[in-house]
Coordinates of C-alpha atoms in Angstrom, one line a residue:
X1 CA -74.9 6.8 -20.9
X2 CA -73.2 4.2 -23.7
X3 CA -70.1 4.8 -25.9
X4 CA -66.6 4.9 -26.2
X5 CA -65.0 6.2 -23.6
X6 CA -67.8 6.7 -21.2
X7 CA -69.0 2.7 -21.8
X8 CA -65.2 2.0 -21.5
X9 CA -65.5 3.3 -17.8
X10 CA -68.7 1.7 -16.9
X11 CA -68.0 -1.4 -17.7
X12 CA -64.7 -1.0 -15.8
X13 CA -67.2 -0.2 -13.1
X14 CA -69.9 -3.1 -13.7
X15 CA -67.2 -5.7 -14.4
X16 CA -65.0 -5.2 -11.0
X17 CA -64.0 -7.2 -8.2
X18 CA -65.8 -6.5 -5.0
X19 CA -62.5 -5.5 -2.7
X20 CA -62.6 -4.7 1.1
X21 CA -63.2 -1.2 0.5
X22 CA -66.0 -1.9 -1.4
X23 CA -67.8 -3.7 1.5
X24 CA -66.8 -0.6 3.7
X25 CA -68.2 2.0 1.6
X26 CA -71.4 0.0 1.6
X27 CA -71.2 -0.1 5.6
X28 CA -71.2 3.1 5.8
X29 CA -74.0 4.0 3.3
X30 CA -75.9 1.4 5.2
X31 CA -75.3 2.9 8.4
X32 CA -78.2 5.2 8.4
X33 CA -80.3 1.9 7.6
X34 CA -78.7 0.8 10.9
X35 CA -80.4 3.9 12.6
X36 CA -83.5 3.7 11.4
X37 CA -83.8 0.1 12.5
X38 CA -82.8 1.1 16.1
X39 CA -84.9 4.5 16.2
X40 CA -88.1 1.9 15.1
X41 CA -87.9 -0.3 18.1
X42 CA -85.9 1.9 20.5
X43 CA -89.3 4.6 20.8
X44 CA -91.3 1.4 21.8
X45 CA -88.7 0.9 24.4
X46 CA -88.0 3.9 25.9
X47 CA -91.7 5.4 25.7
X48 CA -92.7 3.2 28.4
X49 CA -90.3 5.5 30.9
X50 CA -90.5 8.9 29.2
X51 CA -91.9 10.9 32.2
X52 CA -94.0 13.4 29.3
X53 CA -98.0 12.8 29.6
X54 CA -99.4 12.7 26.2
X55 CA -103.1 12.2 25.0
X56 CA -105.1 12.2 22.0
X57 CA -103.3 12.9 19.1
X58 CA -99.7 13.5 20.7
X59 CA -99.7 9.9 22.3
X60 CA -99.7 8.5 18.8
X61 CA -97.6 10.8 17.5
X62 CA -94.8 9.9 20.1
X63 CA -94.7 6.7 18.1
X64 CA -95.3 8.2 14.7
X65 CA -93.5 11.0 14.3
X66 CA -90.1 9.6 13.0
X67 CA -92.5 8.2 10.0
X68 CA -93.9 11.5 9.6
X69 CA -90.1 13.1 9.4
X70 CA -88.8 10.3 7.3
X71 CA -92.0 11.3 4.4
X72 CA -90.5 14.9 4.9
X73 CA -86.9 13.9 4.6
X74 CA -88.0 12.0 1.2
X75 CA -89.4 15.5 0.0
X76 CA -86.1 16.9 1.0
X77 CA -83.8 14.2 -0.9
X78 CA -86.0 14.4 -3.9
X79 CA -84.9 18.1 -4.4
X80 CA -81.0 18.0 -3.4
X81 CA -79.6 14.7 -4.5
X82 CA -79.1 14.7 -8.2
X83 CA -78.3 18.5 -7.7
X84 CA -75.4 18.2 -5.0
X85 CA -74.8 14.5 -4.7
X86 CA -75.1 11.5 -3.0
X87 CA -72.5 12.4 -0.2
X88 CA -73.0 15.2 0.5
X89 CA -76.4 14.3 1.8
X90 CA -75.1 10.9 3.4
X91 CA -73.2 13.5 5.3
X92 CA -75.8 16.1 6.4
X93 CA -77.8 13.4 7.2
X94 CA -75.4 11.8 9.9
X95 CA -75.0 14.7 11.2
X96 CA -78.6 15.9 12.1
X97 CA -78.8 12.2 13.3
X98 CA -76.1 12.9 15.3
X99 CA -77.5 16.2 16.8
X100 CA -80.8 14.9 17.8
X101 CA -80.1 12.0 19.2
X102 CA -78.3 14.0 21.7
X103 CA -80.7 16.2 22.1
X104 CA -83.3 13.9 22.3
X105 CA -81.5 13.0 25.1
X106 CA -81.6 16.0 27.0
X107 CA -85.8 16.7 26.1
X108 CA -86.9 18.9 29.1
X109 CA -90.5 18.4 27.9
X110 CA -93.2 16.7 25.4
X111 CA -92.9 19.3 22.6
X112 CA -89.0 19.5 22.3
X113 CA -89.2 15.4 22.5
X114 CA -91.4 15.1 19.8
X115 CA -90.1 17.7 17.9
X116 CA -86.6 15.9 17.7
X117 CA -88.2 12.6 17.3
X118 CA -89.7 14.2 14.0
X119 CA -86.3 15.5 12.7
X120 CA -84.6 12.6 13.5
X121 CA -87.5 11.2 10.7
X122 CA -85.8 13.7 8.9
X123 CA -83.0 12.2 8.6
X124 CA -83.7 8.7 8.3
X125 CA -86.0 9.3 5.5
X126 CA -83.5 11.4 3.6
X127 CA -81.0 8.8 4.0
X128 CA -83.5 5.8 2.9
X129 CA -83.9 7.8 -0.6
X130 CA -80.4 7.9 -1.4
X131 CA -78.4 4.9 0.4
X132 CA -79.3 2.2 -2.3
X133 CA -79.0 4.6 -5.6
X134 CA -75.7 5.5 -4.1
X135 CA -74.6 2.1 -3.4
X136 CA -75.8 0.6 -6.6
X137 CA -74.2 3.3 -9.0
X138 CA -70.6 1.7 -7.8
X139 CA -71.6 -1.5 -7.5
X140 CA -70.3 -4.4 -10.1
X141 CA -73.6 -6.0 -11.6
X142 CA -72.6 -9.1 -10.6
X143 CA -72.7 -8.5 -6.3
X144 CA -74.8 -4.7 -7.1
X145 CA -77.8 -7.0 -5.2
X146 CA -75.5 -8.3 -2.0
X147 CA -74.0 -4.9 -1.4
X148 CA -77.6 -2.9 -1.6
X149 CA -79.6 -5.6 0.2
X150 CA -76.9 -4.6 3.0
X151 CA -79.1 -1.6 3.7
X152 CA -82.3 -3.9 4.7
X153 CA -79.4 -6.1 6.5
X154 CA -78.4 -3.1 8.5
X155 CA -82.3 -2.4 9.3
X156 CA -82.9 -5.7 10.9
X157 CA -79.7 -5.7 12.9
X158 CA -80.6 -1.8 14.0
X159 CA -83.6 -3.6 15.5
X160 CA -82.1 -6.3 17.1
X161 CA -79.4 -3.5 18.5
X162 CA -81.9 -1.2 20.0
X163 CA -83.7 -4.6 22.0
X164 CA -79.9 -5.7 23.2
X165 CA -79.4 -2.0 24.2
X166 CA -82.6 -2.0 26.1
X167 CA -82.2 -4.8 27.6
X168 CA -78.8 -4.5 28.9
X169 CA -79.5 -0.3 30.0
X170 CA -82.9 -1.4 31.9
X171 CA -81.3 -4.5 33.5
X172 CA -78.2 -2.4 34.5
X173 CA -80.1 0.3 36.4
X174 CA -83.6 -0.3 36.6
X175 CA -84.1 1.6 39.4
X176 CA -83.4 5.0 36.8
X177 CA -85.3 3.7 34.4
X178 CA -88.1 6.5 34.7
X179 CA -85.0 9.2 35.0
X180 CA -81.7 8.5 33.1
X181 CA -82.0 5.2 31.2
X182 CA -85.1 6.3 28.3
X183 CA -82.2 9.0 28.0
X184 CA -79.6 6.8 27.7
X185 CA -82.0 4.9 25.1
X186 CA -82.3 7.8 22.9
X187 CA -78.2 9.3 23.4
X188 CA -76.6 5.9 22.4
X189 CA -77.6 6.2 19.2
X190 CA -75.9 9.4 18.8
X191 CA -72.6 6.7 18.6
X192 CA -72.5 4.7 15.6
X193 CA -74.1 8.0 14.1
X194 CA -70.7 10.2 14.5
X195 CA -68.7 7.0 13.9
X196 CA -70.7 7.4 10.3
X197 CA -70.7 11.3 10.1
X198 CA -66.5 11.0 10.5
X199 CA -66.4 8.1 8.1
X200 CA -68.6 9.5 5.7
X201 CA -66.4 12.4 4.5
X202 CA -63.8 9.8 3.3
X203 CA -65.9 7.8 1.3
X204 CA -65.7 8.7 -2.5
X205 CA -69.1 10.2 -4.4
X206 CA -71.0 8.6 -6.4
X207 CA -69.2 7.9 -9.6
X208 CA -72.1 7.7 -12.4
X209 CA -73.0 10.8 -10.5
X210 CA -69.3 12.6 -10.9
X211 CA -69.5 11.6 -14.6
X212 CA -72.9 13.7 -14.9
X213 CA -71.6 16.3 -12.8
X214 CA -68.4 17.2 -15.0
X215 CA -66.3 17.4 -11.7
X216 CA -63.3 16.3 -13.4
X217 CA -60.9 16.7 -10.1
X218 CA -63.0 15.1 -7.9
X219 CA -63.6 12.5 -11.1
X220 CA -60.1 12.0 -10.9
X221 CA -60.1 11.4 -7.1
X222 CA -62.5 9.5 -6.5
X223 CA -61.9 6.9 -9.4
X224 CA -58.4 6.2 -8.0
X225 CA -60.5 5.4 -4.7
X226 CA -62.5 2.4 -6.5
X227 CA -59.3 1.2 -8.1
X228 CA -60.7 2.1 -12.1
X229 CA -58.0 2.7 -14.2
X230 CA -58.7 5.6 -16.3
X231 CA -56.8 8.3 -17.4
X232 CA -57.1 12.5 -17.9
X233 CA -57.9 12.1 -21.5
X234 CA -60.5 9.3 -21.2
X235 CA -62.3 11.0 -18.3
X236 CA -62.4 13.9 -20.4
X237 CA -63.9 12.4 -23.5
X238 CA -66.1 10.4 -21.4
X239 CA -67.5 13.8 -19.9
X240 CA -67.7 15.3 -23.5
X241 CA -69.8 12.4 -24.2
X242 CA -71.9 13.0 -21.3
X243 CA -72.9 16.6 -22.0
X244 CA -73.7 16.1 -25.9
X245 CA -76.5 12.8 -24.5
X246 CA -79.8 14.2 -24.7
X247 CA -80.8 14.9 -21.1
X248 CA -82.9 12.5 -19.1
X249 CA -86.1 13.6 -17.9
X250 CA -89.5 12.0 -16.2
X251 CA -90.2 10.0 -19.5
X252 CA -92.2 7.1 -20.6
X253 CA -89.2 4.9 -19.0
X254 CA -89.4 6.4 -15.9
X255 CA -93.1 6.3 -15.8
X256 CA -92.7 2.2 -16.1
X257 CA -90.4 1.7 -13.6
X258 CA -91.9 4.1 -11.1
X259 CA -95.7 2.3 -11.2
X260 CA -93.5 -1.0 -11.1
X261 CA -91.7 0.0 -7.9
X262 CA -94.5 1.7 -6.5
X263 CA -97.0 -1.3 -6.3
X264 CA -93.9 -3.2 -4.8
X265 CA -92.9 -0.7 -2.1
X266 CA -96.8 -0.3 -1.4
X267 CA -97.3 -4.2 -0.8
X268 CA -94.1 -4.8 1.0
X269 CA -95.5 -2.4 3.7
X270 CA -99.3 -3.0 3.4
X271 CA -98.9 -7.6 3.5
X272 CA -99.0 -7.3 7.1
X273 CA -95.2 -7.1 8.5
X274 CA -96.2 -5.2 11.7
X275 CA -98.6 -7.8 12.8
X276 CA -95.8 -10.5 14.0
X277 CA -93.6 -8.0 15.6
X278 CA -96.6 -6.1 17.3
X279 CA -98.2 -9.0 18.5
X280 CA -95.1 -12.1 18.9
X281 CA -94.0 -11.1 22.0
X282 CA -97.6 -10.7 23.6
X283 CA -98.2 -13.9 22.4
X284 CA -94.7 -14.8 23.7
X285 CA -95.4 -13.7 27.1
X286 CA -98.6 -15.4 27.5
X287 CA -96.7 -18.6 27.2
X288 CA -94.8 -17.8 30.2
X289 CA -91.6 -18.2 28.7
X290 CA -89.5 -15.1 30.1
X291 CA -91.4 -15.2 33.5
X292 CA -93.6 -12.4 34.7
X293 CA -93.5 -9.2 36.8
X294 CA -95.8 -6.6 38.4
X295 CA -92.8 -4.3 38.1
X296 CA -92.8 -2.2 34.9
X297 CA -89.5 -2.5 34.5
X298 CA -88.9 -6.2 34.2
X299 CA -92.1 -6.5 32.8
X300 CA -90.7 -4.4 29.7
X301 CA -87.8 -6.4 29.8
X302 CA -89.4 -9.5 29.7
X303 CA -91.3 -7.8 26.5
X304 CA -88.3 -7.1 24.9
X305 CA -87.0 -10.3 25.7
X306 CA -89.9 -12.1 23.6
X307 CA -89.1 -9.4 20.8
X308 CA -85.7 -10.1 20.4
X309 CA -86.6 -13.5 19.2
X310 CA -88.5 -12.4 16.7
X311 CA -85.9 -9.7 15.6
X312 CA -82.8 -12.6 15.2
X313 CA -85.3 -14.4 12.7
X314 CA -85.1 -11.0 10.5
X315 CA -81.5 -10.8 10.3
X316 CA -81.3 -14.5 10.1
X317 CA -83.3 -14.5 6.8
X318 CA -82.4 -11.0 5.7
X319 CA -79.0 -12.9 5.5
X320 CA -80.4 -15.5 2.9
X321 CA -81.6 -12.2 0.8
X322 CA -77.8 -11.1 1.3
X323 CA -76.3 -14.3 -0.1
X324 CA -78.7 -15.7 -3.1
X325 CA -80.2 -12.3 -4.5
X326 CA -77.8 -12.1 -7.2
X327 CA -77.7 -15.9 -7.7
X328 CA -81.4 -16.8 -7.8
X329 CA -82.4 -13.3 -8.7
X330 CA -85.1 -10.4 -7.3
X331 CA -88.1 -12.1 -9.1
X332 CA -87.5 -15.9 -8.3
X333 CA -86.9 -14.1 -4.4
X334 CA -90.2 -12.4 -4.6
X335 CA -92.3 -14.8 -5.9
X336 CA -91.4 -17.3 -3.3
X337 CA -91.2 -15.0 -0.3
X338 CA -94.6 -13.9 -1.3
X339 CA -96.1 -17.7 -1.6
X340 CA -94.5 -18.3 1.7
X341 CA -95.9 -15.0 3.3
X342 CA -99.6 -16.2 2.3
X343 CA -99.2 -19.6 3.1
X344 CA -98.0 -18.3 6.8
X345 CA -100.4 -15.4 7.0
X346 CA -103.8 -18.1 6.0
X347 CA -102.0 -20.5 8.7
X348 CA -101.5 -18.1 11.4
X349 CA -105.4 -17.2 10.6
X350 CA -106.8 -20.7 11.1
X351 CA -104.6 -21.2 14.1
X352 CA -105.7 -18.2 16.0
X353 CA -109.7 -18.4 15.1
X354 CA -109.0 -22.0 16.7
X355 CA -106.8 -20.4 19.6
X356 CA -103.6 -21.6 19.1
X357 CA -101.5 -19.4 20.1
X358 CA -97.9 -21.2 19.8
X359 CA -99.0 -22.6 16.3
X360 CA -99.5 -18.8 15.5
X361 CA -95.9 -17.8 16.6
X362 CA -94.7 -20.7 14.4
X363 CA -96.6 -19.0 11.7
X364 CA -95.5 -15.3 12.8
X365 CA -92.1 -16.7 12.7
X366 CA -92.3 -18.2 9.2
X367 CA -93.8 -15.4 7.8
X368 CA -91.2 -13.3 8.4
X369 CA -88.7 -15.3 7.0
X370 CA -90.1 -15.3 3.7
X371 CA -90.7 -11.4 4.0
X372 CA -87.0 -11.0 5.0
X373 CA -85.3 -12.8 2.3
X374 CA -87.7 -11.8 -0.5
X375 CA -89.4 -8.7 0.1
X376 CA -87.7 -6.6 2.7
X377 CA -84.8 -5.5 1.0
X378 CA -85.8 -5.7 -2.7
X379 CA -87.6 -2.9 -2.7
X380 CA -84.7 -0.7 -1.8
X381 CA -82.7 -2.4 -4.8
X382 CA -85.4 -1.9 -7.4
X383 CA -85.9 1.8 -6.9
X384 CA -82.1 2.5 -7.5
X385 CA -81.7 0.0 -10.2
X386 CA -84.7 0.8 -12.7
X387 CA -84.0 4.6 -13.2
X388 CA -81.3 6.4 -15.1
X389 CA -78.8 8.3 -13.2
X390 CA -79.7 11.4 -13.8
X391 CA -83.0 11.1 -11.8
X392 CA -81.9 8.3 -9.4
X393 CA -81.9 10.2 -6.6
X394 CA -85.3 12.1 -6.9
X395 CA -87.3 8.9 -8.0
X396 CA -85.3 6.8 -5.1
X397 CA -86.5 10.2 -3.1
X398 CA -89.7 9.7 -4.3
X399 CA -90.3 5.9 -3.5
X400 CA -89.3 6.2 0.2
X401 CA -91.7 9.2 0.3
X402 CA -94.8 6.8 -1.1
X403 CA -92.9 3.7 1.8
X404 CA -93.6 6.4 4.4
X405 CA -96.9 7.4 3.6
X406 CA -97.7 3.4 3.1
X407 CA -96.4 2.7 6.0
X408 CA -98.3 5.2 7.6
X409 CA -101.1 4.5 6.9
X410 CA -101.2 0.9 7.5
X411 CA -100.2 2.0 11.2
X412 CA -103.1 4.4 11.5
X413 CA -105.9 1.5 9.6
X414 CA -104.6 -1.3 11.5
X415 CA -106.3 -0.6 14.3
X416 CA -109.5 0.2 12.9
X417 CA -109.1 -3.6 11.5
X418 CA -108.4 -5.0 14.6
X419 CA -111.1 -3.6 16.5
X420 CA -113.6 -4.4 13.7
X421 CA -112.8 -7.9 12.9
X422 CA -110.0 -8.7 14.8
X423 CA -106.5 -10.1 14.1
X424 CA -107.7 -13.7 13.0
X425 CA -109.6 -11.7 10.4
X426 CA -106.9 -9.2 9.9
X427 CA -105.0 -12.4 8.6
X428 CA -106.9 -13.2 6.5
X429 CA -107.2 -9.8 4.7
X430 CA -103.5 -9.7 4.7
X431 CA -103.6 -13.4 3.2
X432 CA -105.6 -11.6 0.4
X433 CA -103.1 -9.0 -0.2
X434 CA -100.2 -11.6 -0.8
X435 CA -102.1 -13.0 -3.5
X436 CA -103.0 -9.6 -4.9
X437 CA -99.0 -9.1 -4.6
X438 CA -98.0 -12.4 -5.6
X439 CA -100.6 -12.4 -8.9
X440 CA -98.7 -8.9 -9.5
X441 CA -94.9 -9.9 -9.1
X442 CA -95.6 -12.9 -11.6
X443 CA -97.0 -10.4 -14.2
X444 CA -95.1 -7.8 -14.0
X445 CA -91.4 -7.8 -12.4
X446 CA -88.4 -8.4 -14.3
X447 CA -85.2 -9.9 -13.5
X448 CA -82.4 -7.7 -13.5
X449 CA -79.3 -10.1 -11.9
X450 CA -76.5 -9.2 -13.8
X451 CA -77.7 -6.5 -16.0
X452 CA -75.6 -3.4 -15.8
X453 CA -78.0 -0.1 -14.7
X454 CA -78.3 1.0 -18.4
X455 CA -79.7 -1.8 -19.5
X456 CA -82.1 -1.8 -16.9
X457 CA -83.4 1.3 -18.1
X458 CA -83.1 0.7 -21.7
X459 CA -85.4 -2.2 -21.0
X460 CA -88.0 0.2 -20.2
X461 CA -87.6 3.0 -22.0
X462 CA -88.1 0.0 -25.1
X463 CA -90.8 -2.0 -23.8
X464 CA -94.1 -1.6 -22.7
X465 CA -94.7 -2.9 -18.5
X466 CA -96.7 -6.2 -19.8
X467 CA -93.4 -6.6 -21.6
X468 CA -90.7 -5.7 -19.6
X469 CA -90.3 -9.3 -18.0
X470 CA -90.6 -11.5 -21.4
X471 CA -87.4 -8.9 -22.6
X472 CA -85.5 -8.8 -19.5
X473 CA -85.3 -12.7 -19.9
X474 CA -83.8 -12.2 -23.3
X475 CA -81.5 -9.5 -22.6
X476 CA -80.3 -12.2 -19.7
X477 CA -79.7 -14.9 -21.8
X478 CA -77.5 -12.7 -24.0
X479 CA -75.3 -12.0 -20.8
X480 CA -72.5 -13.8 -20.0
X481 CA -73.0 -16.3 -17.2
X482 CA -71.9 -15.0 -13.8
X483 CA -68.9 -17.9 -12.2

């Protein structure tokens, strides 16, 4: 995409003012980030009371199953996106949400409860692939970091929302905590979901997508929505111009970027970001800070308690990601955030071989803050900004697939680690993984603050990965600084 017309209107696009209803769109792309956050934690929450017996394989799965949907709802985004839009699946999405959740709710037994939980993975994973790409292909260059990074924001405070919602439901009515409230866990969600499927349908689509799609009406439409001022005739030049570019396809380009943002989304889940939110709040609890109980009830309140701490650190720090991302830039982010995590991860190590455990929830703590403002949410940025538009959607697709299956599989090796060397020397492995991660940031990412999208992806369609970072430091210094 680049001339005349057509550039006229992207640079219209890359070159706006972020207005209010640019932060709302964003909300509600993001809102699905919002749900996955809360599904994560809430399962831990509400499991405890589910009156379903599982063993073996479906006692895992009860946990694991909204991973397994989200890989399948990946598969799913990858084939429909760039065919029918980014809306339109924003939309479909909210609305199976919507529809499990509630039926979740209402699970008369084991298989119907895990056979939600799986398509509410469905869901959550389709909506992963496509949230950023969507939110990035309106975004002005200049803030395209701050409004995408608002999907990781919405992640962390979906956590922190499902602990305040367990909290407050289980301290309410303990006493139904085995009957109605693991319901009442599961149906709340069903809220902000229909609040999003309603909103949704407003929202305008994609507009690099409209351009590709020759929709000239909805074009029209939807343009007005963002405020561009373009008229009939340059809309339909810039559409001429769109159907006489040679079509994109899964080219040398998109070869780079993909192994690029694979080895990123592969590290961000494999550097050891369960281990301080699995094991903080045991280590939490055996300081005595929240009490204790023989009661199951309070004593998973007390749990949650300790986890909530943790949880405000995330969207504390996911914050700092928020605010600097498109001032100090992705790779200055990442290269720090990974230094930090090793530095936390080889602390927390030494501390707990020596059995000190509050030194180790200082280091728990500190890791994630470096993960949150540096690692979390870039990911989700860098798979909608390095591709062109007309495959956006099924390499974004593609990239939450391979963050499932990552993540995964960490859950399922994890264990095996623990119970072979224990978390001390779990640490340490992970402390050998940020280096890995950290050696492979400073080699290879580039920095993309304040490069439109099609210079992102002229950047690698021109040079080869070794080279991509030298050039995307040139092609910065030619841009104008941002104010």
């Amino acid at each position: 995409m680049a001339s005349s017309s057509l550039q006229e209107i992207l640079n219209q696009l890359d070159n706006r003012k972020v207005t209010r209803l640019y932060w709302i769109i964003t909300i509600l792309a993001a809102i699905g980030g919002f749900l996955f956050g809360y599904d994560t934690e809430v399962i831990g929450i509400a499991a405890v009371f589910v009156p379903f017996k599982f063993t073996g394989f479906a006692l895992g799965y009860e946990i694991a199953s909204a991973s397994l949907g989200a890989a399948i709802g990946a598969i799913i985004a990858f084939f429909y996106t760039d065919k029918y839009g980014r809306k339109s699946l924003l939309i479909a999405d909210a609305a199976i949400y919507s529809a499990a959740a509630i039926l979740t709710s209402l699970s008369v037994n084991g298989i119907m409860l895990l056979t939600l939980r799986t398509i509410i993975g469905v869901a959550i994973g389709a909506d992963s692939a496509v949230a950023t790409a969507y939110i990035t292909e309106y975004a002005p260059r200049d803030r395209r970091g701050s409004l995408a990074i608002m999907q990781q924001w919405m992640i962390t405070i979906g956590i922190m929302g499902s602990y305040i919602v367990g909290i407050a439901v289980l301290a309410i009515a303990p006493s139904l905590a085995f009957t109605l409230d693991w319901r009442l866990l599961f149906a709340i969600a069903a809220i902000p979901a229909l609040v999003g499927l309603v909103l949704r349908f407003m929202m305008p689509e994609s507009p690099r997508w409209l351009l590709l799609s020759g929709k000239i009406d909805r074009l029209k439409k939807d343009f007005a929505k963002l405020g561009l001022n373009v008229d009939n005739s340059q809309i339909d030049r810039a559409i001429f111009e769109v159907r006489n570019e040679e079509k994109s396809k899964f080219d040398t380009a998109a070869k780079r970027a993909l192994f690029i943002v694979s080895l990123w989304i592969i590290f961000q889940q494999i550097t050891g970001i369960n281990v301080p939110f699995y094991y903080g709040p045991t280590i939490l609890l055996s300081l005595h800070l929240f009490g204790s109980s023989s009661n199951p009830v309070y004593s998973e309140i007390s749990s949650v308690e300790a986890a909530s701490i943790l949880a405000a650190i995330n969207v504390a720090a996911t914050y700092i990601a928020f605010k600097y991302i498109d001032r100090i830039g992705r790779r200055s982010l990442g290269l720090s955030a990974y230094a930090g995590m090793l530095a936390f991860d080889l602390l927390g190590g030494i501390l707990l071989m020596r059995g000190i455990l509050i030194g180790a929830l200082i280091a728990f703590a500190g890791f994630i803050v470096f993960f949150a403002y540096g690692v979390g949410g870039t990911g989700w940025l860098i798979q909608a900004e390095y591709f062109d538009t007309r495959i956006r959607g099924r390499m974004a697709a593609l990239i939450a697939f391979i963050d499932w299956i990552s993540n995964f599989v960490i859950i399922e090796v994890f264990p095996v680690m623990l119970s072979t060397i224990g978390l001390a020397g779990s640490m340490f492995v992970f402390t050998a993984l940020d280096a890995l991660a950290l050696a492979i940031v400073y080699l290879l990412l580039p920095e993309t603050k304040g490069l439109s999208l099609e210079q992102i992806v002229k950047l690698f369609g021109e040079h080869r990965v070794t080279e991509i970072k030298k050039y995307s430091k040139k092609e910065l210094e030619k841009t104008k600084p941002l104010n």
